[in-house]
Structure formats: structure tokens, C-alpha cells
Amino acid sequence: MCGIFGVMDKRRQLMDGSSIRQALSMMNERGSGEGAGYVAYGIYPDYRDCYALHVLLDNTCESKAVVDATLGQWGAIEHDEAIPTYDQPNLRKTCTPWRYFFKPDATLAPGSASPEKDIITNLVMQINAAPNGAEIISSGKNVGVFKASGWPEDVADYYRIQDYEGYIWLAHNRYATSSPEKWERPDPFNLHDWSVVENGKTTTYGTNRRYVESFGYQCSMSTDSEVIACLIDLLVRRHGLDINLAIRALAPPFWEDIDRMPEAEQKLNRALRFAYGSATMNGPFTVVAANPDMMVGFTDRGKLRPMVVGECGDRLYIASEEAAIRAMEPGVESITRPAAGEPVIGRVAP
Amino acid sequence: MSSNFGSMPLRYRVAIDREQCMECGRCIDNCSYGVFRRDGDRILINSRNCTACHRCLTYCPRDAIMLQEHPCDYRNHPVWTREVRESIYNQARTGKIILAGMGSVSKLPIIFDHLMLDACQVTTPPTDPLREPVELRTYLGKKPSKLDFRQRSNGDVELSTELTPNLMLETPIMLGHMSYGALSLNAHVAMARAAKETGTFMGTGEGGLHPGLYPYQDRMIVQVASGRFGVNVDYLERGAAIELKLGQGAKPGIGGHLPGEKVSADVSRTRMIPQGSDAISPAPHHDIYGIEDLPQLVNSVKEATERKKPIFAKIAAVNGNAENVAAVARSGVDAIAIDGFRGGTGAAPRVFRDHVGIPIEVAIATADRELRKQGLRNEVSLIACGSIRESTDVVKAIALGADAVYIATAALAAMGCRVCGNCYQGLCPWGIATQRQDLVDRLNPDVASKQVANLIHAWTLEITELIGAAGINSIESLRGNRDRLRGYMLDEGLLEILDVKSVGA
């Protein structure tokens, strides 16, 4: 199960988190009260040039010291503080959420086309893979992930999600199957630009993980969304694929459909399957992913999980259920259910 | 010079139920090893010649013939086993290397049998192949590791990466390399037709390509081995792909061996060697004395065929397998076939067959891991071979990292072979591993090709069901997906090497 929700305002008009909380809680039937999370783009305008690192710390002494020291070596911490939280009776607190506003030292990644992101990627992998009591749950500019084990309302209230304003929001209502106590386990997963929420469970975690790890990524969470975030980062940032093609590589058409395409298209699709066979995701999934410029939704090619798309004015919605969209936008103008293999791509106005 | 061994205990005893027998003599006609002969109105038996090929049993209309292995006991001894003692007697008598046919007979555990497959239950649904597509189509050859695009003048983006030639298989099962010479023409024709019918490919082995196979040449992978038998540019041009045989799992470190008895006039013409002479391939290729020589051979074969065909290399699985595979992957080949120590053979020294090499399960797992580690996985496809016995072996080999498999002994068995292991004698009563025309004529290519095609078809259906149950609808999503395997009663060291978790984990 699991319920996912995404909303994007094409003109970057800000939405506070209260309506997202309401939309996500409409899908409580799809969750088990053991995990929920939110991610929003545009929430830290004052630190827009810093990478905002949201970190779950086992404790604020030894665990934090490790993060401080590592970040200090790779750049400058402009500011750091505890993320404001408000205890909820139904949440069992197991860690302390912290945030750093960090500027990586680009000279430490000489020769890279995107040195800052390379450094951030490595820092996230390094800190998360080590048994140091610190998990970086988001690491992009002007973006932040808020998640915990509990029902969506409790998690939202714990972080007072209504105090944040973003132009893209993704949210996830988790039906836990493993490690329900771990706050880092619910979606969204974020790796600098990209955030991912998934409803599903791929049957290709092993293949996909080994594939991204052969490019230097390290996956330590045993969960699909972490691998999907790495896959998208690899294909889009490092391999330079247009998002359209990246999604087609992850959920490609069947060979018999490719065989019927015009020659040039056939060649392109064959090349994508040749190059990215190990990146192909199989099994049931609906993924909604976002970066600062776009929000996309796509399903497995058999569409074993739901995906509903709503449009209203400048807003694009993608959700597991229509009810979630209507909770936020009662007068939604259009509701569609794209066929299997039809991705939804929404871009914010430049 | 005689020995004092006299009559050794019988390997097999053949008995005729005289009440049932109607003395029709079909056993006499069918046995090419001379077990049966007629004496007046009685059929006499010489069990010493028997190979347990079952030909007589198959053709006895009264089920009157019975066969027993080891009818005579040796004193039981756990160290000085029957096999050890018989080898000693044999070598003390002859002073020779013992030759054996078919794959290893060592009783080592088979790793495939200790790997369990996964299936979906509630967190993910199984895919139902009767109602949803499940793709087994497999492309073998070099794949780009990333794609490049260029912008056209009208703003459209088009692919600028050129794809190198790949073989397209409808199922990840190919028919492995067994030479014409080792096998009969009818056996080759039967397999070639089956390959065509099932959308897959067949290896020629190192024996050249008989004109009788030209109609199927677009389904043939022509092999270039160290003996270069039958190799000329015409041969290379006829194949759909070209395989450089660098090693063989049944006998790593040594070359092929075709006994002169099997070098008939036709075989002699096809191989371009004298009739009746032993065809013994050198251990190394005489133009490859270091890895840097391999790219030269790969390039010359590519140039000779205008770079239109994928080039495969076949190596035997030995200790330094990962290193060998990584080295070959850099030589410009498009696919690497790895042959495990249980791989079959028409004739190999017994000591090599039973003692040299490593299991295919380990070889594929380490090769896949090393290629990924070195960023070379898309450079080559991996083909697993060496005792792939059933569809589950195929699925397990692919989950460990193979792209496809070669089957060989299984294909022979589908044509009637009883795995008696006497291929090197050239008297195969099934008409498979012989060149004696009267025996060859026993194998009807129409019937045999149907049987081989049936086997491939049946396995293909089973693979579809197995991966569908695991929620996978495309074979490339199984490749290297070791998370869908679990080791049952495998030790920790081996699990780590296979990168497979234990059952329960």
C-alpha cells in the first residue's frame, strides 16, 4: 500500500504545509501509522545559496560531532540549529532532527562538472553508510525533508509543517513492512536536487542497487526510494539524459511495442534498453519525484499501482487517490488517470 | 606385453529374460559395441562391452533386457574406492592417460541445488504470464554504458551513439559448441533447426561448418579454436557471430581432442585435416601468448568480417576467473562464455575433467561482480555454460549475473543420448556422437530437432513462470539480481563470494 501525494505550483507561488497534511491524511487507509514524511521546495529563501542538510541524530553530542567534523573538512557551515519540533503524544522520539546550511568547497572536487553536488553526494553516502548515529535525510538547496514514524497528522504537527511554505511539496503515508521504528525509513528520500516518494516495492532492488553502486553511489537504507533517487541523479545529472528519456530508461516500453515504432524511435528505445537494462525498475510502483524545476510521476509499465493526476490553475497534482487531491483542491478542474507507461512531467515556469 | 590383471570385474551386467525374449535380434542390430551376438537360435551376451547406452533396452519389443551397474562388489574401502583402484589397474596395464567422455563425475556438491528461488506474496504481486507480458528476449553483445545525443538544425534531439551489432535471442538459452566430428551431421542439423525454430543460436564447435548447415548459418555461432580447424574467411562470414575458444571447462589448460576414429572423409574435408588422423588442438592459441595478443586476434577477425558480427570469447572457469574475464572484456569482444568445471566434452583426460577448474555458479558471480566493479559490465554479455541441467539452473545462472546460457549435454539428452560417456569411442548407437554412416542414419533430424525445440520451449515456459512468480516481467531485471536467491546449507565464505544471503535472511 502506501499513499503518495505531490503538488507543484507552476509559478512558484508558495503553499504552506497545512493543506498537504490534510491531503495526505485522506489516505490514512493506505498507511499503517508507522511512517510519514514531507518534502518542500522553496522553504529556505534566506539560505538559498546553501545546501540545507537535514540530519537525524541519535544524539546531539557524539553523533553531531561526527557530522560537524566531516562537514568542516569539506566546506563551511554557515549556520546550524535544531529543527524546531513540538512533542506529540503518539510519536516516540528516537532521534533529534537537526539542520545545517552548508557551502561545500568546490576546489575539493577538481575536474568535476558539478563539484558541489559531487561533494554533497559523497558526504551523504559517507555519513549514512557509517555507523555513526547520523542520517542525512535531505541535502539540497532551499529544500527540506521532514519525516518520522507515525501518522501523517502527528508527523506534520511534530514539525509544525504549516510553518513552512514551498512551491513543490511531496508527501508519503507509509504502510510499514520493515523497521517501523526508524525515522529515516519513510519516504521522501532526497539527494540534493531530487526528492522521491514511491508507492510500491520493486522486484529489482538488487539489480538497480548494484547498478548505481558501480557508479560510486552507496545505498544503505535497503529501500527503493533511495536507489531511485540515485538512479535519477545518475541518469539526469551525470549522464545528461532529458527527464523524459530517464523515465523511459527506468520504465521502458515492451520490446513488442518497440518493434512497432518508426525506425528512429525504435533505435532510440533499443539503445535506452541496451544501455540501461540494469537500471530498469520492475515490479509494482508509482513514483513521484521532484527537483527545483519540475515534478514528475511515472508508474511501472503494467501500472500495478494507482496514479491520479489533477490540474487546477497553476497547480499540478499527482496522488495515489483522487480524494487526496480533492481534499486540497475541492474545485479541481481536471482529473486524469494516465495509462501505464505514460509519465506525467510538470515544469515550473522559468 | 600382457598383464596379470586378467578379467576385471564387470562394470555392467546385461541379462536377458529368456521367458520374454522372442529372439528377434533387434538388440544385436542396435548394439554398436558388440554386446550381443547370435549363436544358433540363442542370443549370447558379452557384458564387458556394454556402456549402458540403453539402445538395446529401448528397441527390445518385449522389455526382456535388464541392465545392472557394478554387479560385482570390490571390498568396500572409503579411500581406495572402486574408481581409484580401476584407474590404477588401467594405467598399470597401459601406461597411458585415461580418456573420458561427457562431464565431470566427481561427487562434489552442486551449488545450483543449494540456491533457492524467490516468489512474490503480498507486498508485491506476482506477474501472471498467461495474462501479462513477460519478456525473455535477450540481446547479446556490447552495450553502450551511456548515450550521446546531438541537436539537429531543427532543434530535435537525436541519438548519436552507434549501437554495435548484437544477437537477438527469443529465449536466453543457446545450444553450446560441440563440433561436427565429435557429433554427427544429423545431430548438428537437428540442433540447427531447433535453434531456428526457437529463435536462438547454436555453436558450431571447433570443427568447421559442413555445407549441410549452410541453410541455418544465420543461426550459427562459428568457433575459432586453437587448432583453427575449418577456419577460413568464408566460414567466418557465414556465422551470425564468431566465438574465439580460449578454453573449455572440461579440460582447462589443454586443447581439444578428436580421436582419429571419428575423422571421416566428410569431417576431414570440413576440418581441413587428413582423414583418420587425431585432431589435437594446441593448448594455447599459437598467436596468443599474452593478453595483449588477444585484442589483435579479435580485431583481425572483426576486420575480416567488416565489423558486422559480434565476437565472443569462451574461457574455462579457473581460480583467476574474475581477472581473466576483466582482461578479456577489454579485448574488444562482445560476449564472454564462461565454461564451468562440470562442462561436457567428447573426450578429455579424466584427471582434468574431474579435478581442474571451478564451478560455473562461482565463476559467473565473480565475473559479474568484477565487471561491475571495474565499470565494464556493459562492455560484454556473459554466457554461463557447463552443466546447465534444467530451467531453474538457467534462472539461477542469470540471477547470479549471466545474460544467457549455453546448453549442450541437455540438448544431446533431448536427442536420445543417455550420457553413457563413451563419445570418444565413435560408436554412439544413437547416431549422435559418431561418424559411422549406419549409426548416423539412426538419428532422424526431423524427429531430433523437434525434441530439442520442445526442450527449449518447455524451459522457456518454465522460466517465464518462475520469473513471473518473482514479479519480474523482463529477463534483464533478473540479471545479477542476487537478492532473489537464497543459499540453503552453503557456508558463509561461499555465500559471500556468491553475494547471496542465507535462507531466512
CSV table of N, CA and C in Angstrom, one decimal, chain A residues 11 63 68 94 175 263 299 301 345 347 349:
chain,number,residue,atom,x,y,z
A,11,ARG,N,4.0,28.6,-11.1
A,11,ARG,CA,4.5,30.0,-11.0
A,11,ARG,C,5.3,30.2,-9.6
A,63,SER,N,27.2,11.9,17.9
A,63,SER,CA,26.7,11.8,16.5
A,63,SER,C,26.9,13.2,15.8
A,68,ASP,N,29.7,17.5,12.3
A,68,ASP,CA,30.4,18.7,12.3
A,68,ASP,C,31.8,18.6,11.7
A,94,THR,N,13.0,9.0,18.7
A,94,THR,CA,14.1,8.2,18.8
A,94,THR,C,15.4,8.9,18.3
A,175,TYR,N,2.9,2.5,4.7
A,175,TYR,CA,2.5,1.2,5.2
A,175,TYR,C,3.8,0.4,5.5
A,263,GLU,N,11.5,3.8,-37.4
A,263,GLU,CA,12.9,3.4,-37.3
A,263,GLU,C,13.7,4.2,-36.2
A,299,THR,N,4.8,5.3,-13.6
A,299,THR,CA,4.4,4.0,-13.0
A,299,THR,C,5.2,2.9,-13.6
A,301,ARG,N,5.4,-0.4,-15.9
A,301,ARG,CA,4.8,-0.4,-17.3
A,301,ARG,C,3.5,-1.3,-17.3
A,345,ILE,N,4.9,14.9,-16.6
A,345,ILE,CA,6.0,15.8,-16.3
A,345,ILE,C,5.5,17.2,-16.3
A,347,ARG,N,6.7,21.2,-15.4
A,347,ARG,CA,7.8,22.0,-15.1
A,347,ARG,C,7.3,23.4,-14.6
A,349,ALA,N,7.5,27.4,-14.3
A,349,ALA,CA,7.8,28.4,-15.4
A,349,ALA,C,9.2,29.0,-15.1
